[in-house]
XYZ file of C-alpha atoms in Angstrom:
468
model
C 88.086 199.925 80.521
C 84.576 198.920 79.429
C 83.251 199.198 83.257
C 85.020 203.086 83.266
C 83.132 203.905 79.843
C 79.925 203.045 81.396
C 80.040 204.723 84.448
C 81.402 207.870 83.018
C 78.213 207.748 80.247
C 76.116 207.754 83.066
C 77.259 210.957 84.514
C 74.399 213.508 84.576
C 75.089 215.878 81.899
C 72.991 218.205 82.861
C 75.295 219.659 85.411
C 77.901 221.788 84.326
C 80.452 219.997 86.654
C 79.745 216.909 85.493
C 80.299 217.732 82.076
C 83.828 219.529 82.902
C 84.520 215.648 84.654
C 83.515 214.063 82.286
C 85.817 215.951 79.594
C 88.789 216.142 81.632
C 88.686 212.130 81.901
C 88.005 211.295 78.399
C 90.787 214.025 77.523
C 93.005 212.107 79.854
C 92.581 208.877 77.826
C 92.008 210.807 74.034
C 95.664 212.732 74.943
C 97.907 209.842 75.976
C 95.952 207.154 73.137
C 96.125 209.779 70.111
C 99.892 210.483 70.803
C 100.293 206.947 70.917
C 99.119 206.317 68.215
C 99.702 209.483 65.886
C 103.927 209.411 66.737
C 104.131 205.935 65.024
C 101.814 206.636 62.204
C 103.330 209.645 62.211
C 106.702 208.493 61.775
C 105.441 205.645 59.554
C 104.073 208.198 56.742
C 107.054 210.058 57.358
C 108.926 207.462 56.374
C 107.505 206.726 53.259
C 107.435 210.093 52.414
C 111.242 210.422 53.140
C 111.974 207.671 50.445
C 110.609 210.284 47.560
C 112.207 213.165 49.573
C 115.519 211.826 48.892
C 114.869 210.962 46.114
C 114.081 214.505 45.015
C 117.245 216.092 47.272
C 119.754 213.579 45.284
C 118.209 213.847 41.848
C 117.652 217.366 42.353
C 121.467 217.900 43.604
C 122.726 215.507 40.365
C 120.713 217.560 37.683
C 118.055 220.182 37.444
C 116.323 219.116 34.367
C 116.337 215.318 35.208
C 114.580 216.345 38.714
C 111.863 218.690 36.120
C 111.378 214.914 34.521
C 111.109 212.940 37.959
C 108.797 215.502 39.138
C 105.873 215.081 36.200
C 106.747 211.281 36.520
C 106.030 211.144 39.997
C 103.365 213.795 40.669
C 101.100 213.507 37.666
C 101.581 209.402 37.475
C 102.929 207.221 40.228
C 101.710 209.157 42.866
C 97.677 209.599 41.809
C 97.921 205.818 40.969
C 99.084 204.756 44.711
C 96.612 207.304 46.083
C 93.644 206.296 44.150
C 94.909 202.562 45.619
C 95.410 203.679 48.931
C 92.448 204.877 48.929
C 90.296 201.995 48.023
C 91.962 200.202 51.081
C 91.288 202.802 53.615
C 88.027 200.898 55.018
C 90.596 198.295 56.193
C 91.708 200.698 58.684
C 88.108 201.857 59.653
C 87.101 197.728 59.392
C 90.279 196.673 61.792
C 89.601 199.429 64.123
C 85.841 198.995 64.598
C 86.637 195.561 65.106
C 89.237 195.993 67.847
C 87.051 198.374 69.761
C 84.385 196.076 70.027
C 87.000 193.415 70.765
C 86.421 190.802 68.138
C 90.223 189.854 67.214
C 89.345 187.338 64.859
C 87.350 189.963 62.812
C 90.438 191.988 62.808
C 92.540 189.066 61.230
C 89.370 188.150 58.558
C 89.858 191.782 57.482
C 93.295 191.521 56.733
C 92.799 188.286 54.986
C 90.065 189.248 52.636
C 91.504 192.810 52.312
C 95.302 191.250 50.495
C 93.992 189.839 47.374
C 91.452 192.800 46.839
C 94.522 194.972 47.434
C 97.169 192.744 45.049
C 94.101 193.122 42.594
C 94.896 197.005 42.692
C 98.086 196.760 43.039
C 98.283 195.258 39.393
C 95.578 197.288 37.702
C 97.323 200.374 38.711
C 101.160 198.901 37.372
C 99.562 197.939 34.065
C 97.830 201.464 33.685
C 101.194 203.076 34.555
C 103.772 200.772 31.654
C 101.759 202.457 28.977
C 102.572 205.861 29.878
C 105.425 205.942 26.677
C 101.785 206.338 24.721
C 100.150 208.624 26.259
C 102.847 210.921 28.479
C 102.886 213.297 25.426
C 99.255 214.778 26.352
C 100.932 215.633 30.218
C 103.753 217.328 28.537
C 104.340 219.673 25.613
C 107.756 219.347 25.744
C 108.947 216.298 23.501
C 112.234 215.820 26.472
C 110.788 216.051 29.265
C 107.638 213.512 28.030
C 110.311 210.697 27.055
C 112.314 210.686 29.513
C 109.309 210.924 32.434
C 107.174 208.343 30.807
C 110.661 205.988 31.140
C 110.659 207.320 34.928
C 107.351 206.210 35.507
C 107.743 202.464 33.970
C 110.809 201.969 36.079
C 108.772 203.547 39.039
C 105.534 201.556 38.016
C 107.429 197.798 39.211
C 107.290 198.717 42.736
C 102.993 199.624 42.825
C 102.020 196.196 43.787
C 104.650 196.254 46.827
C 103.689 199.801 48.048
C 99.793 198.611 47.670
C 100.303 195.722 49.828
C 102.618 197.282 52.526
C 99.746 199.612 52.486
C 96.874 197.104 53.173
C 99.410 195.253 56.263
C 100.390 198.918 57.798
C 96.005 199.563 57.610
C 95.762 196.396 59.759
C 98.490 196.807 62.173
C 97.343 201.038 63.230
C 94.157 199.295 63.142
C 94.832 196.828 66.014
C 97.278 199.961 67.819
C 100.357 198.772 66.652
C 101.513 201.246 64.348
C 104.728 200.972 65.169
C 105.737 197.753 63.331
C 105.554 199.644 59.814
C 107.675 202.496 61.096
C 110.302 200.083 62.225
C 109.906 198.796 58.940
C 110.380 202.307 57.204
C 113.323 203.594 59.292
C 115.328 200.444 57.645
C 114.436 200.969 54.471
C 114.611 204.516 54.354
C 118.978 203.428 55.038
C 119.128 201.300 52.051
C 117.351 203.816 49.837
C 120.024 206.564 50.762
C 122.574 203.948 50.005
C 120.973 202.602 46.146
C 120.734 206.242 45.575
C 123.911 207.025 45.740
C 125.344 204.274 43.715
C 123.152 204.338 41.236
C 122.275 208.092 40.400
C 125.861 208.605 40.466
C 127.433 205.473 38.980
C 129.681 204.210 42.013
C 131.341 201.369 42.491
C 131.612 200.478 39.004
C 128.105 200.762 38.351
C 126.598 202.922 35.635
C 125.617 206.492 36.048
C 121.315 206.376 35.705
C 120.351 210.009 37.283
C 116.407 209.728 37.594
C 116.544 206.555 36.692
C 118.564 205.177 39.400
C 116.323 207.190 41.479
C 113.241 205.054 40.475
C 115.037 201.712 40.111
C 116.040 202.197 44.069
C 112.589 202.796 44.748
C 111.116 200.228 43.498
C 113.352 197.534 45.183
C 113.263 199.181 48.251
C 108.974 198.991 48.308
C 109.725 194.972 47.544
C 111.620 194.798 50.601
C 109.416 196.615 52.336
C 106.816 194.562 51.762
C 108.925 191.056 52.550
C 109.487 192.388 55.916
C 106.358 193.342 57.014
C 104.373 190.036 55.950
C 107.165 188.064 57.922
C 106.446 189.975 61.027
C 102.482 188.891 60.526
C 102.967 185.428 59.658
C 105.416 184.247 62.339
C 105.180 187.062 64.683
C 103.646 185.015 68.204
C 101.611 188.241 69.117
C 99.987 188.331 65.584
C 98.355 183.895 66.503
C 95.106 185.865 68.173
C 94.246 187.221 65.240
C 93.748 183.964 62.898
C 96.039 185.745 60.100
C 96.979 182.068 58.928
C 93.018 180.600 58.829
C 90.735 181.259 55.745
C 88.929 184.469 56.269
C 85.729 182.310 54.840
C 83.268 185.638 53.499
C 81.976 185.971 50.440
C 82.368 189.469 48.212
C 78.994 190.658 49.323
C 79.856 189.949 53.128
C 82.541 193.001 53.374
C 80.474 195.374 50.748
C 80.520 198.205 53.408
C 84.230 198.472 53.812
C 84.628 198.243 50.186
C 82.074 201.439 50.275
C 84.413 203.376 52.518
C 87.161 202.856 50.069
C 85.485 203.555 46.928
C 84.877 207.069 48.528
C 88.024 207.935 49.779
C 89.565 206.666 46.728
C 87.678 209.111 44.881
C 88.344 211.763 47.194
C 91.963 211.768 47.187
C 92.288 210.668 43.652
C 90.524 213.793 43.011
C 92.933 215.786 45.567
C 95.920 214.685 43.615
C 94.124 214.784 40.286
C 93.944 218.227 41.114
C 98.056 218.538 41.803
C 98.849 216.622 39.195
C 97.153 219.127 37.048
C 99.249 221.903 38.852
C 102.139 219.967 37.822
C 101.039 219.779 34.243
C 100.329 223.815 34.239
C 103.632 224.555 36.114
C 105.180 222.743 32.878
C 103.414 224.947 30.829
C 105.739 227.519 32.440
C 108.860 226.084 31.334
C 111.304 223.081 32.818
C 112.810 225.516 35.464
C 108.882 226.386 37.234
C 108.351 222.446 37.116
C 111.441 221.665 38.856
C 110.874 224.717 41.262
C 107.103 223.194 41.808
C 108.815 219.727 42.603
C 110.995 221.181 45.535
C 108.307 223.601 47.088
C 105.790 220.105 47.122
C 108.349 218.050 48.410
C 108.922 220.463 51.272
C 105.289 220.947 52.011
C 104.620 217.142 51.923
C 106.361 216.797 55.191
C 104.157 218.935 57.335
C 100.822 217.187 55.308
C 102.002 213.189 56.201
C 102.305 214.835 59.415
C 98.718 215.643 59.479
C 97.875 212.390 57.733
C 99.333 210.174 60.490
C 97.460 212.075 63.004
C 94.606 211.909 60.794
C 94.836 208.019 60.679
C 95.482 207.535 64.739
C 92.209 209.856 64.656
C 90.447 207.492 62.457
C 91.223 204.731 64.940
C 90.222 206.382 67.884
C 86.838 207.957 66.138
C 86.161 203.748 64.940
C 86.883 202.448 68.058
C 84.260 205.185 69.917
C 81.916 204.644 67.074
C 82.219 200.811 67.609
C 81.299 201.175 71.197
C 78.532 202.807 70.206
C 79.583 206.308 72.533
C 78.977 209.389 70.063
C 79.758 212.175 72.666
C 82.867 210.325 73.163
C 83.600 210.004 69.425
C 82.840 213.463 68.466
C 85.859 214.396 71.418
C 87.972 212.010 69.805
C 88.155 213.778 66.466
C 87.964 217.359 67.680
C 90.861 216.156 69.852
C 92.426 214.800 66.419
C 92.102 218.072 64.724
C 93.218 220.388 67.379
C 96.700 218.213 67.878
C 96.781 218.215 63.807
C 96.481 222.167 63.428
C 99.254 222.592 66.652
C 101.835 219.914 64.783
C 101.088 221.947 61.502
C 101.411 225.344 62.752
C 104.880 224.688 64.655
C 105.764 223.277 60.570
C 104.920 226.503 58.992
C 106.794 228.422 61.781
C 110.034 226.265 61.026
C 109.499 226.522 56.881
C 108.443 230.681 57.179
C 111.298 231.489 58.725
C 114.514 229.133 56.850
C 113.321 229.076 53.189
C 116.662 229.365 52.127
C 117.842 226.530 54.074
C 115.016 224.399 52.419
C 115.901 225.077 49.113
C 119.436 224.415 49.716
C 119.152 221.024 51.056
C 117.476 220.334 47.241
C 119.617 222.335 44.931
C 122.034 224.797 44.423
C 121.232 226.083 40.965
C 120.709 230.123 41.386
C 118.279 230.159 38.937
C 116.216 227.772 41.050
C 116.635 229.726 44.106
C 114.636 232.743 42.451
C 111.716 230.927 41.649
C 111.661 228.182 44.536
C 112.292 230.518 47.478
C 109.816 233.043 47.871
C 107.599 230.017 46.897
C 108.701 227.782 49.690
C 108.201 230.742 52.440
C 104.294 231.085 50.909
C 103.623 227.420 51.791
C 103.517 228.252 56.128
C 100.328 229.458 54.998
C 99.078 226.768 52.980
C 100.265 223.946 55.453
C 98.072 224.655 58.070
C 94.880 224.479 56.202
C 95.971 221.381 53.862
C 97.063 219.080 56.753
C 94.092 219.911 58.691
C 91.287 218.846 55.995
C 93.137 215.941 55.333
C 92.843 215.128 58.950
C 89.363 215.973 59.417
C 88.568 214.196 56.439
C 90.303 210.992 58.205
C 88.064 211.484 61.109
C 84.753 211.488 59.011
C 85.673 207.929 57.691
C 86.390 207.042 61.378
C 82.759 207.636 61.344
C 82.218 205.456 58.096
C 81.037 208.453 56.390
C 81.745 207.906 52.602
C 80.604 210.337 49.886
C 80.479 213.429 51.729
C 84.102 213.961 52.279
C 84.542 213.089 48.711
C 82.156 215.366 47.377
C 84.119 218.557 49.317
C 87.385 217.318 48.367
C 86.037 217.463 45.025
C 84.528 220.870 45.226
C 87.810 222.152 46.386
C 90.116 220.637 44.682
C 89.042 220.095 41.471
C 86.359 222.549 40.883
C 87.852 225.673 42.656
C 91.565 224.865 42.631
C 92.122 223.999 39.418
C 90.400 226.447 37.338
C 91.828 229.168 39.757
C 95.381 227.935 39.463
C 95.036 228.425 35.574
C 93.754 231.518 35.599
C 96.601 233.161 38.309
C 99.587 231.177 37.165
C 98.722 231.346 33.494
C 96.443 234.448 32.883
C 97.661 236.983 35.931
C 100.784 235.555 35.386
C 101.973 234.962 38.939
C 103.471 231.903 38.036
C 104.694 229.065 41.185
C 102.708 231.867 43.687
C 99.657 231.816 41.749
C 99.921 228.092 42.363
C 100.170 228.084 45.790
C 97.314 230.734 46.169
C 94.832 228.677 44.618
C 96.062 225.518 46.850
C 95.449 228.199 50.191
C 91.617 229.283 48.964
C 90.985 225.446 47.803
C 92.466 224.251 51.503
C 90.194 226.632 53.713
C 87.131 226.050 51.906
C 87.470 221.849 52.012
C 88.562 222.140 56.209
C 85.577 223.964 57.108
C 82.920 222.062 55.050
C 83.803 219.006 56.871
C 84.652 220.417 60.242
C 80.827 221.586 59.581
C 79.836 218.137 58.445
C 81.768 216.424 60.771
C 80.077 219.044 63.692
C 76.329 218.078 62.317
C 76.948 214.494 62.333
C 78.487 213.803 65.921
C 76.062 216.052 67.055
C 72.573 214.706 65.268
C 74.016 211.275 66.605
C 74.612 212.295 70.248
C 70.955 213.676 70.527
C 69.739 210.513 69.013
């Protein structure tokens, strides 16, 4: 492979004809690589996602108002804490990656090693910041009800942080070294025994009792513990997994890995303040009343689906962007996450074709309350447009840290989401009074400004590099 990359960087690229060969090859290898690695990752977030999803479908199915109180609990709480924790792990995928494409295994396996305390670390900070919510979920929520009985949601939901933190760090490593496919595995089992806790425990079979939302979370959490067990006994006794020194002392000090501590201090802050910003659009659509909130919790669960989508190609795109960066080949990189975008926007636009045109559908599959339907449904056909342009920032933004670019994606994100969003959702949902739409209109204007600030910034960069 390495002899191929050096003859095709020495093609003269001065002739037109060269430069069509030499894009048709590297397309060749982007193409089959990025699938490879974006259906697993894919798949993978998919998978996690599909644990909540059910969640919502069951809950929603068992009782409107309880899925209004699983919705604050898990959009404004649990879900910005794991985010802002995922996100101060992502270098470990940018680390692993550079590592592999320069071909140092045991640098691979030293990130891993160094990266699990650091992420156990998180994993507790966040569960502790989440068990006090009974003191402070009354400032989320002006209705007395629905603050109670979410803030109990969350501390049930709060047990399982640590697990999903660390399942996050092992799944980082593994799409890191191409083998994405080990967490999906991983997923697709637990997403069966989830399906199954939820429907003895929200309901109260087989002689146990009848929990609702509470069941909901207490399934949850077990199933991220098991989750977790499976995927470190695949790395420790796993014979393809010896190469990488997983079971030696990684033997850096805290200074020695600053840089992929940078990375994640960034794109913590950037998606933290992504879903900062939709946790506040959960906190205005309770300002609307209990029926908007649980109406806002089944159009976001819908468009989550098409976004992981976007996110798992955005991660294989990460890889592929590292491992070009690593070899030091910045034509080659900036192909890699054009190519990442491009397969992003095609996977997002077939989404919105699917949700435009069965909205109905949709919302059945959550609920059959009619009063539901009239808000959720005109709501859920809006949200083809917004998928598109939400899915593909996130995956741009996943090729800029391929890159090791840190604040700049951050500071867009927080432009758009925070600064424009926010203050735009309040004013249409609240003052025009457009209610769930207004919502969603703010999400579309916040979503096309953040893609093309870093498609810009990610244009400048691979090409200021290439030159040099």
């Amino acid at each position: 492979m390495a002899s191929k990359d050096k003859h095709v960087n020495s093609q003269d690229h001065t002739n037109p004809e060269a430069k069509i060969d030499w894009l048709l090859l590297r397309l060749k290898r982007h193409l089959p690589e990025l699938l490879r690695l974006s259906g697993p990752a894919m798949m993978s977030r998919l998978g996690m996602l599909s644990l909540g999803f059910v969640d919502t479908i069951m809950v929603g199915h068992y009782a409107t108002k309880e899925l209004a109180w699983l919705s604050l609990a898990n959009r404004s709480v649990i879900m910005f804490l794991l985010v802002v924790a995922i996100g101060l792990l992502m270098g470990v995928i940018v680390s692993t990656a550079t590592a592999f494409g320069q071909g140092d295994e045991r640098e691979c396996g030293r990130v891993w090693r160094r990266s699990m305390p650091y992420a156990f670390g998180v994993g507790i900070i966040m569960l502790l910041l989440a068990v006090t919510a009974p003191l402070w979920m009354g400032v989320l929520a002006q209705d007395p009800v629905i603050a109670r009985e979410s803030a109990k949601i969350v501390v049930l939901l709060a047990l399982g942080i640590p697990a999903h933190v660390l399942f996050f760090c092992c799944t980082g490593f593994l799409e890191g070294i191409s083998r994405p496919y080990v967490p999906m595995v991983a997923l697709f089992l637990a997403n069966g025994v989830n399906v199954l806790m939820n429907y003895v425990l929200i309901y109260g079979h087989y002689g146990l009792p009848e929990l609702g939302a509470g069941g909901s979370a207490i399934a949850s959490t077990i199933v991220r513990w098991t989750l977790l067990v499976l995927i470190l006994i695949y790395l420790w006794y796993a014979p393809s997994m010896r190469r990488y020194g997983l079971r030696q002392p990684h033997g850096q000090r805290w200074r020695d890995w600053a840089h992929q501590r940078t990375i994640g201090y960034a794109s913590s802050v950037s998606i933290g303040a992504e879903i900062a910003a939709f946790a506040g659009l959960v906190i205005i659509a309770e300002k609307l009343g209990a029926l908007v909130l649980a109406g806002q919790e089944v159009v976001f669960n819908i468009m989550t689906v098409p976004f992981m989508l976007s996110v798992g190609i955005g991660s294989a795109t990460a890889v592929r962007v590292g491992i070009s960066h690593g070899r030091g080949d910045m034509a080659d990189t900036a192909l890699a996450g054009w190519t990442g975008l491009i397969l992003a926007m095609l996977f997002l636009g077939i989404g919105a074709v699917v949700i435009y045109n069965v909205p109905e559908w949709l919302f059945s599959i959550h609920s059959d309350d009619p009063r539901l339907a009239a808000i959720a449904i005109p709501a859920i056909s809006f949200i083809a447009f917004v998928t598109v342009f939400d899915g593909g920032q996130a995956a741009m933004s996943m090729g800029l840290r391929g890159l090791s670019e840190t604040w700049w994606p951050t500071a867009i994100q927080g432009v758009a989401y925070l600064i424009l969003m926010l203050p735009l959702s309040w004013y249409l949902a609240l003052v025009e009074g457009r209610g769930l739409i207004g919502l969603l209109e703010a999400t579309l204007i916040a979503s096309i400004f953040s893609i093309t600030a870093q498609s810009l910034r990610f244009y400048w960069l691979t090409g200021r590099r290439k030159a040099a």
